[in-house]
Amino acid sequence: MERKISLTGIKPTGILHIGNYFGAIKPALELVNTYDALYFIADYHALNTMKDPAKLRASIREVAAGWLAAGLDPDRVIFYRQSGIPEVFELTTMIMAFTAKGLMNRAHAYKAQAAANSEKGADPDAGVNMGLFTYPVLMAADILLFNADVVPVGKDQIQHIEMAQDIAGAVNANYKQLVLKIPRPAVQEEAAVVPGLDGRKMSKSYHNTIPLFLDEKDLRKLIMRMVTNSQPLEDPKDPETSQIYLLYKLFSSAEEQAALASRYRAGGMGWGEAKEELFRVVNRCLAPLRERFRAVIADVEGLDRILKRGAEKARPIAAATVERFRKAAGIELY
Ligand code: TRP
């Protein structure tokens, strides 16, 4: 039986953290067992906001190396850079003709920026480039080009997938045939929120992350610096309201969790000890990832080769979609 297709885009935003790992990377890698997977680095998307070439170049490599270190197997996943697939930009132009401007006006990212501008009394379009405004069209092309069935994304991206559905629907309705497959979002519900160092959701914008590939010494320091309440050592403590314990749960077995929880409840354990336990399990999990990351990031040529090979595998699929669209539209190549 033919397998369904899972596709997702990864924005090169630099250093990955454990929130990315549990929220995005791990669930996407699990889908590889049941789907044909295409995962790519969305480098042209990043260009909208990142204008410094050295930074962009480094971010692309770091994120690509990060996913490989975290377990993406390039022999099982077609792993490429968006910029390696020129067909993305052909399809973008074609679907532009089927995308209502009003649809773009409603995109959350654009609306948020416009609202922030208005609040400051500035022109609503200040700092908005056309790349940002048409972002959902490029993203729709990324998806529709490869006949994706499911798109693993975070909640914030659902609207973009719905826009891709709208656009594909408009194309199919116009040509009265299935030119573009309608994708659906796969939102990992139980890939719950990873608590950050301060107990809020782990997020780059809160500066409360644990970077995935931190060396052992810095990882330990970061965990030891976690803020706790001033409950004395001898007091019984509630594990479920302790961010140390909530993080611990992500990295430990059921038995380990039960054991630490009972030490919390028994009293006599200080926060320092709980942090040592947390460090031990986090480091146990991250040490092999860290080692692989170092090896992959050091081999720039090897990394580029992997991404190039991925693009070579992806392009024939993309070309077939563009061809199908051209034919339906009356823009065949003679
Ligand atoms: N917009 C996504 C994000 O910000 C990244 C992305 C680009 C994407 N193209 C995509 C995700 C296609 C899924 C499918 O995270």
mmCIF file of C-alpha atoms and ligand atoms in Angstrom:
data_model
loop_
_atom_site.group_PDB
_atom_site.id
_atom_site.type_symbol
_atom_site.label_atom_id
_atom_site.label_comp_id
_atom_site.label_asym_id
_atom_site.label_seq_id
_atom_site.Cartn_x
_atom_site.Cartn_y
_atom_site.Cartn_z
ATOM 1 C CA MET A 1 0.000 0.000 0.000
ATOM 2 C CA GLU A 2 1.244 3.448 -0.759
ATOM 3 C CA ARG A 3 2.194 5.459 2.246
ATOM 4 C CA LYS A 4 0.797 8.886 2.925
ATOM 5 C CA ILE A 5 3.053 11.905 2.896
ATOM 6 C CA SER A 6 4.135 13.986 5.856
ATOM 7 C CA LEU A 7 5.852 17.290 5.165
ATOM 8 C CA THR A 8 7.056 20.093 7.335
ATOM 9 C CA GLY A 9 9.166 23.218 7.066
ATOM 10 C CA ILE A 10 11.726 24.203 9.628
ATOM 11 C CA LYS A 11 12.538 27.856 10.091
ATOM 12 C CA PRO A 12 16.254 28.392 10.623
ATOM 13 C CA THR A 13 16.022 30.296 13.864
ATOM 14 C CA GLY A 14 19.396 29.327 15.278
ATOM 15 C CA ILE A 15 19.903 27.383 18.456
ATOM 16 C CA LEU A 16 17.388 24.622 19.127
ATOM 17 C CA HIS A 17 16.126 24.034 22.654
ATOM 18 C CA ILE A 18 14.360 21.186 24.398
ATOM 19 C CA GLY A 19 10.987 22.836 23.782
ATOM 20 C CA ASN A 20 11.653 22.480 20.050
ATOM 21 C CA TYR A 21 12.782 18.915 20.619
ATOM 22 C CA PHE A 22 9.695 17.671 22.456
ATOM 23 C CA GLY A 23 7.227 19.971 20.705
ATOM 24 C CA ALA A 24 8.333 19.632 17.091
ATOM 25 C CA ILE A 25 11.337 17.459 16.341
ATOM 26 C CA LYS A 26 10.408 14.290 18.210
ATOM 27 C CA PRO A 27 6.780 14.161 17.010
ATOM 28 C CA ALA A 28 7.856 14.821 13.411
ATOM 29 C CA LEU A 29 10.466 12.065 13.589
ATOM 30 C CA GLU A 30 7.894 9.638 14.961
ATOM 31 C CA LEU A 31 5.760 10.174 11.858
ATOM 32 C CA VAL A 32 8.628 8.835 9.752
ATOM 33 C CA ASN A 33 7.604 5.322 10.796
ATOM 34 C CA THR A 34 4.197 5.582 9.170
ATOM 35 C CA TYR A 35 4.559 8.245 6.480
ATOM 36 C CA ASP A 36 6.857 9.092 3.615
ATOM 37 C CA ALA A 37 8.447 12.194 5.037
ATOM 38 C CA LEU A 38 9.788 15.354 3.455
ATOM 39 C CA TYR A 39 11.300 17.812 5.909
ATOM 40 C CA PHE A 40 13.026 20.962 4.760
ATOM 41 C CA ILE A 41 14.813 24.073 5.954
ATOM 42 C CA ALA A 42 12.647 27.072 5.075
ATOM 43 C CA ASP A 43 15.498 29.410 4.228
ATOM 44 C CA TYR A 44 13.636 31.803 1.939
ATOM 45 C CA HIS A 45 11.017 32.219 4.649
ATOM 46 C CA ALA A 46 13.790 33.275 7.001
ATOM 47 C CA LEU A 47 15.013 35.882 4.552
ATOM 48 C CA ASN A 48 11.936 37.975 5.377
ATOM 49 C CA THR A 49 13.372 38.746 8.777
ATOM 50 C CA MET A 50 17.069 37.824 8.590
ATOM 51 C CA LYS A 51 19.077 40.150 6.393
ATOM 52 C CA ASP A 52 22.553 39.376 7.725
ATOM 53 C CA PRO A 53 24.122 36.733 5.441
ATOM 54 C CA ALA A 54 26.564 35.349 8.006
ATOM 55 C CA LYS A 55 23.774 34.906 10.531
ATOM 56 C CA LEU A 56 21.411 33.312 8.048
ATOM 57 C CA ARG A 57 24.099 30.932 6.795
ATOM 58 C CA ALA A 58 24.967 29.886 10.343
ATOM 59 C CA SER A 59 21.314 29.443 11.320
ATOM 60 C CA ILE A 60 20.614 27.219 8.335
ATOM 61 C CA ARG A 61 23.544 24.958 9.170
ATOM 62 C CA GLU A 62 22.794 24.892 12.886
ATOM 63 C CA VAL A 63 19.188 23.928 12.415
ATOM 64 C CA ALA A 64 19.950 21.319 9.759
ATOM 65 C CA ALA A 65 22.695 19.806 11.920
ATOM 66 C CA GLY A 66 20.358 19.958 14.906
ATOM 67 C CA TRP A 67 17.664 17.863 13.254
ATOM 68 C CA LEU A 68 20.237 15.357 12.022
ATOM 69 C CA ALA A 69 21.773 15.129 15.492
ATOM 70 C CA ALA A 70 18.331 14.680 17.006
ATOM 71 C CA GLY A 71 17.761 11.602 14.883
ATOM 72 C CA LEU A 72 16.579 12.606 11.418
ATOM 73 C CA ASP A 73 17.868 9.888 9.095
ATOM 74 C CA PRO A 74 18.475 11.383 5.645
ATOM 75 C CA ASP A 75 18.129 7.939 4.096
ATOM 76 C CA ARG A 76 14.547 7.723 5.354
ATOM 77 C CA VAL A 77 13.490 11.361 5.169
ATOM 78 C CA ILE A 78 13.870 13.567 2.113
ATOM 79 C CA PHE A 79 15.717 16.414 3.816
ATOM 80 C CA TYR A 80 16.471 19.535 1.776
ATOM 81 C CA ARG A 81 16.607 23.288 1.651
ATOM 82 C CA GLN A 82 13.636 25.178 0.259
ATOM 83 C CA SER A 83 16.070 27.224 -1.826
ATOM 84 C CA GLY A 84 17.197 24.013 -3.534
ATOM 85 C CA ILE A 85 13.776 23.543 -5.135
ATOM 86 C CA PRO A 86 13.159 26.266 -7.755
ATOM 87 C CA GLU A 87 9.752 24.713 -8.481
ATOM 88 C CA VAL A 88 8.569 26.169 -5.151
ATOM 89 C CA PHE A 89 8.779 29.606 -6.674
ATOM 90 C CA GLU A 90 7.030 28.622 -9.895
ATOM 91 C CA LEU A 91 4.148 27.175 -7.941
ATOM 92 C CA THR A 92 4.090 30.253 -5.697
ATOM 93 C CA THR A 93 3.525 32.469 -8.732
ATOM 94 C CA MET A 94 0.833 30.185 -10.095
ATOM 95 C CA ILE A 95 -1.145 30.010 -6.873
ATOM 96 C CA MET A 96 -0.822 33.765 -6.317
ATOM 97 C CA ALA A 97 -3.493 34.036 -9.028
ATOM 98 C CA PHE A 98 -5.825 32.002 -6.817
ATOM 99 C CA THR A 99 -5.112 33.717 -3.529
ATOM 100 C CA ALA A 100 -7.431 36.498 -2.439
ATOM 101 C CA LYS A 101 -5.622 39.498 -1.020
ATOM 102 C CA GLY A 102 -8.250 39.564 1.693
ATOM 103 C CA LEU A 103 -7.098 36.130 2.804
ATOM 104 C CA MET A 104 -3.601 37.501 3.376
ATOM 105 C CA ASN A 105 -5.004 40.493 5.276
ATOM 106 C CA ARG A 106 -6.382 38.002 7.785
ATOM 107 C CA ALA A 107 -3.098 36.162 8.432
ATOM 108 C CA HIS A 108 -2.259 36.296 12.149
ATOM 109 C CA ALA A 109 1.407 37.218 11.711
ATOM 110 C CA TYR A 110 0.628 40.153 9.440
ATOM 111 C CA LYS A 111 -2.348 41.267 11.509
ATOM 112 C CA ALA A 112 -0.303 41.234 14.700
ATOM 113 C CA GLN A 113 2.374 43.396 13.133
ATOM 114 C CA ALA A 114 -0.173 45.836 11.700
ATOM 115 C CA ALA A 115 -1.971 46.064 15.054
ATOM 116 C CA ALA A 116 1.298 46.700 16.900
ATOM 117 C CA ASN A 117 2.106 49.478 14.438
ATOM 118 C CA SER A 118 -1.304 51.112 14.811
ATOM 119 C CA GLU A 119 -1.006 50.988 18.576
ATOM 120 C CA LYS A 120 2.213 52.962 18.335
ATOM 121 C CA GLY A 121 0.490 55.425 16.023
ATOM 122 C CA ALA A 122 2.647 54.277 13.107
ATOM 123 C CA ASP A 123 1.572 53.346 9.592
ATOM 124 C CA PRO A 124 0.029 49.846 9.884
ATOM 125 C CA ASP A 125 2.342 48.594 7.138
ATOM 126 C CA ALA A 126 5.538 49.914 8.706
ATOM 127 C CA GLY A 127 8.252 47.258 8.542
ATOM 128 C CA VAL A 128 6.006 44.862 6.620
ATOM 129 C CA ASN A 129 7.700 43.553 3.487
ATOM 130 C CA MET A 130 5.878 41.617 0.781
ATOM 131 C CA GLY A 131 7.695 38.477 1.882
ATOM 132 C CA LEU A 132 5.976 38.700 5.239
ATOM 133 C CA PHE A 133 2.631 39.669 3.702
ATOM 134 C CA THR A 134 2.634 36.780 1.219
ATOM 135 C CA TYR A 135 4.271 34.299 3.595
ATOM 136 C CA PRO A 136 1.223 32.001 3.611
ATOM 137 C CA VAL A 137 1.364 31.696 -0.192
ATOM 138 C CA LEU A 138 4.973 30.557 -0.182
ATOM 139 C CA MET A 139 4.160 28.177 2.629
ATOM 140 C CA ALA A 140 1.183 26.808 0.674
ATOM 141 C CA ALA A 141 3.488 26.196 -2.287
ATOM 142 C CA ASP A 142 5.962 24.354 -0.018
ATOM 143 C CA ILE A 143 3.181 22.017 0.994
ATOM 144 C CA LEU A 144 1.103 21.634 -2.172
ATOM 145 C CA LEU A 145 4.116 20.987 -4.372
ATOM 146 C CA PHE A 146 4.724 17.646 -2.643
ATOM 147 C CA ASN A 147 1.149 16.367 -2.345
ATOM 148 C CA ALA A 148 1.426 16.386 1.431
ATOM 149 C CA ASP A 149 -1.309 14.595 3.332
ATOM 150 C CA VAL A 150 -0.303 15.779 6.773
ATOM 151 C CA VAL A 151 1.723 18.717 7.948
ATOM 152 C CA PRO A 152 3.059 18.400 11.501
ATOM 153 C CA VAL A 153 3.062 21.902 12.964
ATOM 154 C CA GLY A 154 2.485 23.835 16.134
ATOM 155 C CA LYS A 155 -0.889 25.421 16.850
ATOM 156 C CA ASP A 156 0.324 28.809 15.615
ATOM 157 C CA GLN A 157 0.655 27.396 12.090
ATOM 158 C CA ILE A 158 -2.837 25.915 11.724
ATOM 159 C CA GLN A 159 -4.155 29.033 10.044
ATOM 160 C CA HIS A 160 -1.444 28.768 7.394
ATOM 161 C CA ILE A 161 -2.406 25.172 6.617
ATOM 162 C CA GLU A 162 -6.044 26.223 6.333
ATOM 163 C CA MET A 163 -4.992 28.878 3.855
ATOM 164 C CA ALA A 164 -3.166 26.221 1.839
ATOM 165 C CA GLN A 165 -6.402 24.215 1.865
ATOM 166 C CA ASP A 166 -8.357 27.243 0.619
ATOM 167 C CA ILE A 167 -5.884 27.955 -2.136
ATOM 168 C CA ALA A 168 -5.731 24.334 -3.320
ATOM 169 C CA GLY A 169 -9.524 24.181 -3.208
ATOM 170 C CA ALA A 170 -9.806 27.260 -5.398
ATOM 171 C CA VAL A 171 -7.410 25.784 -7.962
ATOM 172 C CA ASN A 172 -9.172 22.416 -8.061
ATOM 173 C CA ALA A 173 -12.603 24.034 -8.326
ATOM 174 C CA ASN A 174 -11.524 26.236 -11.193
ATOM 175 C CA TYR A 175 -10.015 23.426 -13.267
ATOM 176 C CA LYS A 176 -12.587 20.857 -12.150
ATOM 177 C CA GLN A 177 -9.890 18.326 -11.379
ATOM 178 C CA LEU A 178 -7.580 17.363 -8.580
ATOM 179 C CA VAL A 179 -4.548 19.472 -9.422
ATOM 180 C CA LEU A 180 -3.399 19.947 -5.837
ATOM 181 C CA LYS A 181 -3.925 17.596 -2.917
ATOM 182 C CA ILE A 182 -5.637 19.126 0.115
ATOM 183 C CA PRO A 183 -3.342 18.821 3.158
ATOM 184 C CA ARG A 184 -4.347 18.697 6.781
ATOM 185 C CA PRO A 185 -2.492 19.903 9.873
ATOM 186 C CA ALA A 186 -1.210 17.294 12.343
ATOM 187 C CA VAL A 187 -1.030 19.086 15.653
ATOM 188 C CA GLN A 188 0.648 17.065 18.331
ATOM 189 C CA GLU A 189 -1.793 17.462 21.198
ATOM 190 C CA GLU A 190 0.064 15.583 23.860
ATOM 191 C CA ALA A 191 3.441 16.973 22.826
ATOM 192 C CA ALA A 192 2.389 19.255 25.621
ATOM 193 C CA VAL A 193 3.933 22.478 26.626
ATOM 194 C CA VAL A 194 7.479 22.049 27.825
ATOM 195 C CA PRO A 195 7.974 24.133 30.958
ATOM 196 C CA GLY A 196 10.823 26.617 30.782
ATOM 197 C CA LEU A 197 13.413 27.277 33.465
ATOM 198 C CA ASP A 198 11.081 29.795 35.091
ATOM 199 C CA GLY A 199 7.964 27.600 34.966
ATOM 200 C CA ARG A 200 6.391 29.447 32.041
ATOM 201 C CA LYS A 201 6.174 27.751 28.647
ATOM 202 C CA MET A 202 9.669 27.249 27.234
ATOM 203 C CA SER A 203 10.159 29.826 24.519
ATOM 204 C CA LYS A 204 12.978 31.749 22.966
ATOM 205 C CA SER A 205 11.097 34.978 23.567
ATOM 206 C CA TYR A 206 10.923 34.319 27.329
ATOM 207 C CA HIS A 207 14.656 33.594 27.542
ATOM 208 C CA ASN A 208 13.893 30.531 29.645
ATOM 209 C CA THR A 209 15.121 27.751 27.382
ATOM 210 C CA ILE A 210 17.495 24.849 27.795
ATOM 211 C CA PRO A 211 19.480 24.705 24.562
ATOM 212 C CA LEU A 212 19.716 21.168 23.197
ATOM 213 C CA PHE A 213 23.426 21.035 22.552
ATOM 214 C CA LEU A 214 24.809 22.929 25.507
ATOM 215 C CA ASP A 215 28.004 21.421 26.894
ATOM 216 C CA GLU A 216 27.775 19.546 30.142
ATOM 217 C CA LYS A 217 29.210 22.254 32.370
ATOM 218 C CA ASP A 218 26.894 24.965 31.085
ATOM 219 C CA LEU A 219 23.916 22.650 31.202
ATOM 220 C CA ARG A 220 24.607 21.969 34.860
ATOM 221 C CA LYS A 221 25.005 25.672 35.616
ATOM 222 C CA LEU A 222 21.739 26.495 33.877
ATOM 223 C CA ILE A 223 19.800 23.893 35.842
ATOM 224 C CA MET A 224 21.417 24.870 39.148
ATOM 225 C CA ARG A 225 20.387 28.472 38.555
ATOM 226 C CA MET A 226 16.689 27.592 38.304
ATOM 227 C CA VAL A 227 14.649 29.752 40.629
ATOM 228 C CA THR A 228 12.763 27.935 43.403
ATOM 229 C CA ASN A 229 10.698 28.985 46.394
ATOM 230 C CA SER A 230 12.163 29.311 49.871
ATOM 231 C CA GLN A 231 10.636 26.164 51.362
ATOM 232 C CA PRO A 232 13.105 24.751 53.893
ATOM 233 C CA LEU A 233 14.875 21.494 53.192
ATOM 234 C CA GLU A 234 12.916 19.416 55.673
ATOM 235 C CA ASP A 235 9.471 20.434 54.321
ATOM 236 C CA PRO A 236 7.449 17.957 52.253
ATOM 237 C CA LYS A 237 7.132 19.329 48.722
ATOM 238 C CA ASP A 238 4.552 19.014 45.983
ATOM 239 C CA PRO A 239 6.149 17.542 42.847
ATOM 240 C CA GLU A 240 3.363 18.563 40.460
ATOM 241 C CA THR A 241 3.820 22.290 41.088
ATOM 242 C CA SER A 242 7.611 22.142 40.820
ATOM 243 C CA GLN A 243 9.060 23.021 37.433
ATOM 244 C CA ILE A 244 12.085 20.883 38.313
ATOM 245 C CA TYR A 245 9.845 17.845 38.590
ATOM 246 C CA LEU A 246 7.805 18.720 35.495
ATOM 247 C CA LEU A 247 10.986 18.878 33.445
ATOM 248 C CA TYR A 248 12.275 15.718 35.107
ATOM 249 C CA LYS A 249 9.206 13.874 33.856
ATOM 250 C CA LEU A 250 10.190 14.470 30.247
ATOM 251 C CA PHE A 251 13.526 12.739 30.689
ATOM 252 C CA SER A 252 12.838 9.853 33.061
ATOM 253 C CA SER A 253 11.138 6.488 33.326
ATOM 254 C CA ALA A 254 7.902 5.930 35.256
ATOM 255 C CA GLU A 255 9.853 4.307 38.110
ATOM 256 C CA GLU A 256 12.264 7.222 38.335
ATOM 257 C CA GLN A 257 9.362 9.639 38.418
ATOM 258 C CA ALA A 258 7.618 7.739 41.186
ATOM 259 C CA ALA A 259 10.852 7.587 43.182
ATOM 260 C CA LEU A 260 11.556 11.301 42.916
ATOM 261 C CA ALA A 261 7.940 12.188 43.653
ATOM 262 C CA SER A 262 8.038 10.235 46.886
ATOM 263 C CA ARG A 263 11.285 11.938 47.907
ATOM 264 C CA TYR A 264 9.540 15.271 47.327
ATOM 265 C CA ARG A 265 6.572 14.241 49.476
ATOM 266 C CA ALA A 266 8.678 12.748 52.252
ATOM 267 C CA GLY A 267 10.479 16.013 52.981
ATOM 268 C CA GLY A 268 14.169 16.213 53.785
ATOM 269 C CA MET A 269 15.174 16.849 50.209
ATOM 270 C CA GLY A 270 16.339 20.328 49.270
ATOM 271 C CA TRP A 271 15.934 21.992 45.886
ATOM 272 C CA GLY A 272 19.647 21.570 45.187
ATOM 273 C CA GLU A 273 19.286 17.806 45.325
ATOM 274 C CA ALA A 274 16.241 17.850 43.078
ATOM 275 C CA LYS A 275 18.209 19.895 40.570
ATOM 276 C CA GLU A 276 21.084 17.400 40.664
ATOM 277 C CA GLU A 277 18.602 14.654 39.819
ATOM 278 C CA LEU A 278 17.208 16.733 37.001
ATOM 279 C CA PHE A 279 20.660 17.452 35.627
ATOM 280 C CA ARG A 280 21.535 13.761 35.700
ATOM 281 C CA VAL A 281 18.586 12.667 33.549
ATOM 282 C CA VAL A 282 18.729 15.628 31.168
ATOM 283 C CA ASN A 283 22.412 15.087 30.569
ATOM 284 C CA ARG A 284 21.912 11.352 30.096
ATOM 285 C CA CYS A 285 19.496 12.098 27.270
ATOM 286 C CA LEU A 286 21.338 15.017 25.690
ATOM 287 C CA ALA A 287 24.941 13.785 25.840
ATOM 288 C CA PRO A 288 24.719 11.599 22.714
ATOM 289 C CA LEU A 289 22.805 14.315 20.821
ATOM 290 C CA ARG A 290 25.449 16.863 21.738
ATOM 291 C CA GLU A 291 28.205 14.610 20.469
ATOM 292 C CA ARG A 292 26.462 13.958 17.173
ATOM 293 C CA PHE A 293 25.738 17.663 16.746
ATOM 294 C CA ARG A 294 29.411 18.523 17.114
ATOM 295 C CA ALA A 295 30.389 15.955 14.517
ATOM 296 C CA VAL A 296 27.727 17.044 12.017
ATOM 297 C CA ILE A 297 28.275 20.794 12.345
ATOM 298 C CA ALA A 298 32.034 20.348 11.941
ATOM 299 C CA ASP A 299 31.583 18.631 8.578
ATOM 300 C CA VAL A 300 30.204 21.473 6.476
ATOM 301 C CA GLU A 301 30.712 19.639 3.196
ATOM 302 C CA GLY A 302 28.996 16.525 4.458
ATOM 303 C CA LEU A 303 26.036 18.567 5.617
ATOM 304 C CA ASP A 304 25.731 20.368 2.299
ATOM 305 C CA ARG A 305 25.954 17.027 0.514
ATOM 306 C CA ILE A 306 23.056 15.620 2.540
ATOM 307 C CA LEU A 307 20.848 18.613 1.758
ATOM 308 C CA LYS A 308 21.790 18.530 -1.909
ATOM 309 C CA ARG A 309 20.992 14.849 -2.183
ATOM 310 C CA GLY A 310 17.632 15.563 -0.535
ATOM 311 C CA ALA A 311 16.858 18.261 -3.093
ATOM 312 C CA GLU A 312 17.716 15.853 -5.911
ATOM 313 C CA LYS A 313 15.191 13.377 -4.558
ATOM 314 C CA ALA A 314 12.536 16.041 -4.028
ATOM 315 C CA ARG A 315 12.722 17.855 -7.344
ATOM 316 C CA PRO A 316 11.135 15.222 -9.590
ATOM 317 C CA ILE A 317 8.053 15.203 -7.321
ATOM 318 C CA ALA A 318 7.937 18.991 -7.478
ATOM 319 C CA ALA A 319 8.385 19.066 -11.235
ATOM 320 C CA ALA A 320 5.452 16.689 -11.704
ATOM 321 C CA THR A 321 3.154 18.988 -9.719
ATOM 322 C CA VAL A 322 4.232 22.059 -11.656
ATOM 323 C CA GLU A 323 3.698 20.158 -14.901
ATOM 324 C CA ARG A 324 0.211 19.073 -13.822
ATOM 325 C CA PHE A 325 -0.684 22.648 -12.928
ATOM 326 C CA ARG A 326 0.676 24.072 -16.182
ATOM 327 C CA LYS A 327 -1.319 21.575 -18.197
ATOM 328 C CA ALA A 328 -4.502 22.310 -16.312
ATOM 329 C CA ALA A 329 -3.894 26.049 -16.676
ATOM 330 C CA GLY A 330 -3.019 26.071 -20.377
ATOM 331 C CA ILE A 331 0.614 27.042 -19.932
ATOM 332 C CA GLU A 332 2.243 23.902 -21.300
ATOM 333 C CA LEU A 333 5.814 23.959 -22.467
ATOM 334 C CA TYR A 334 6.019 23.234 -26.201
HETATM 335 N N1 TRP B 1 5.855 28.758 8.906
HETATM 336 C C1 TRP B 1 6.495 27.646 9.562
HETATM 337 C C2 TRP B 1 7.010 28.142 10.928
HETATM 338 O O1 TRP B 1 7.113 29.322 11.155
HETATM 339 C C3 TRP B 1 7.652 27.108 8.760
HETATM 340 C C4 TRP B 1 7.210 26.596 7.425
HETATM 341 C C5 TRP B 1 7.509 27.111 6.214
HETATM 342 C C6 TRP B 1 6.395 25.437 7.202
HETATM 343 N N2 TRP B 1 6.966 26.362 5.224
HETATM 344 C C7 TRP B 1 6.279 25.330 5.789
HETATM 345 C C8 TRP B 1 5.795 24.505 8.043
HETATM 346 C C9 TRP B 1 5.538 24.291 5.213
HETATM 347 C C10 TRP B 1 5.053 23.473 7.470
HETATM 348 C C11 TRP B 1 4.931 23.379 6.062
HETATM 349 O O2 TRP B 1 7.326 27.335 11.772
#
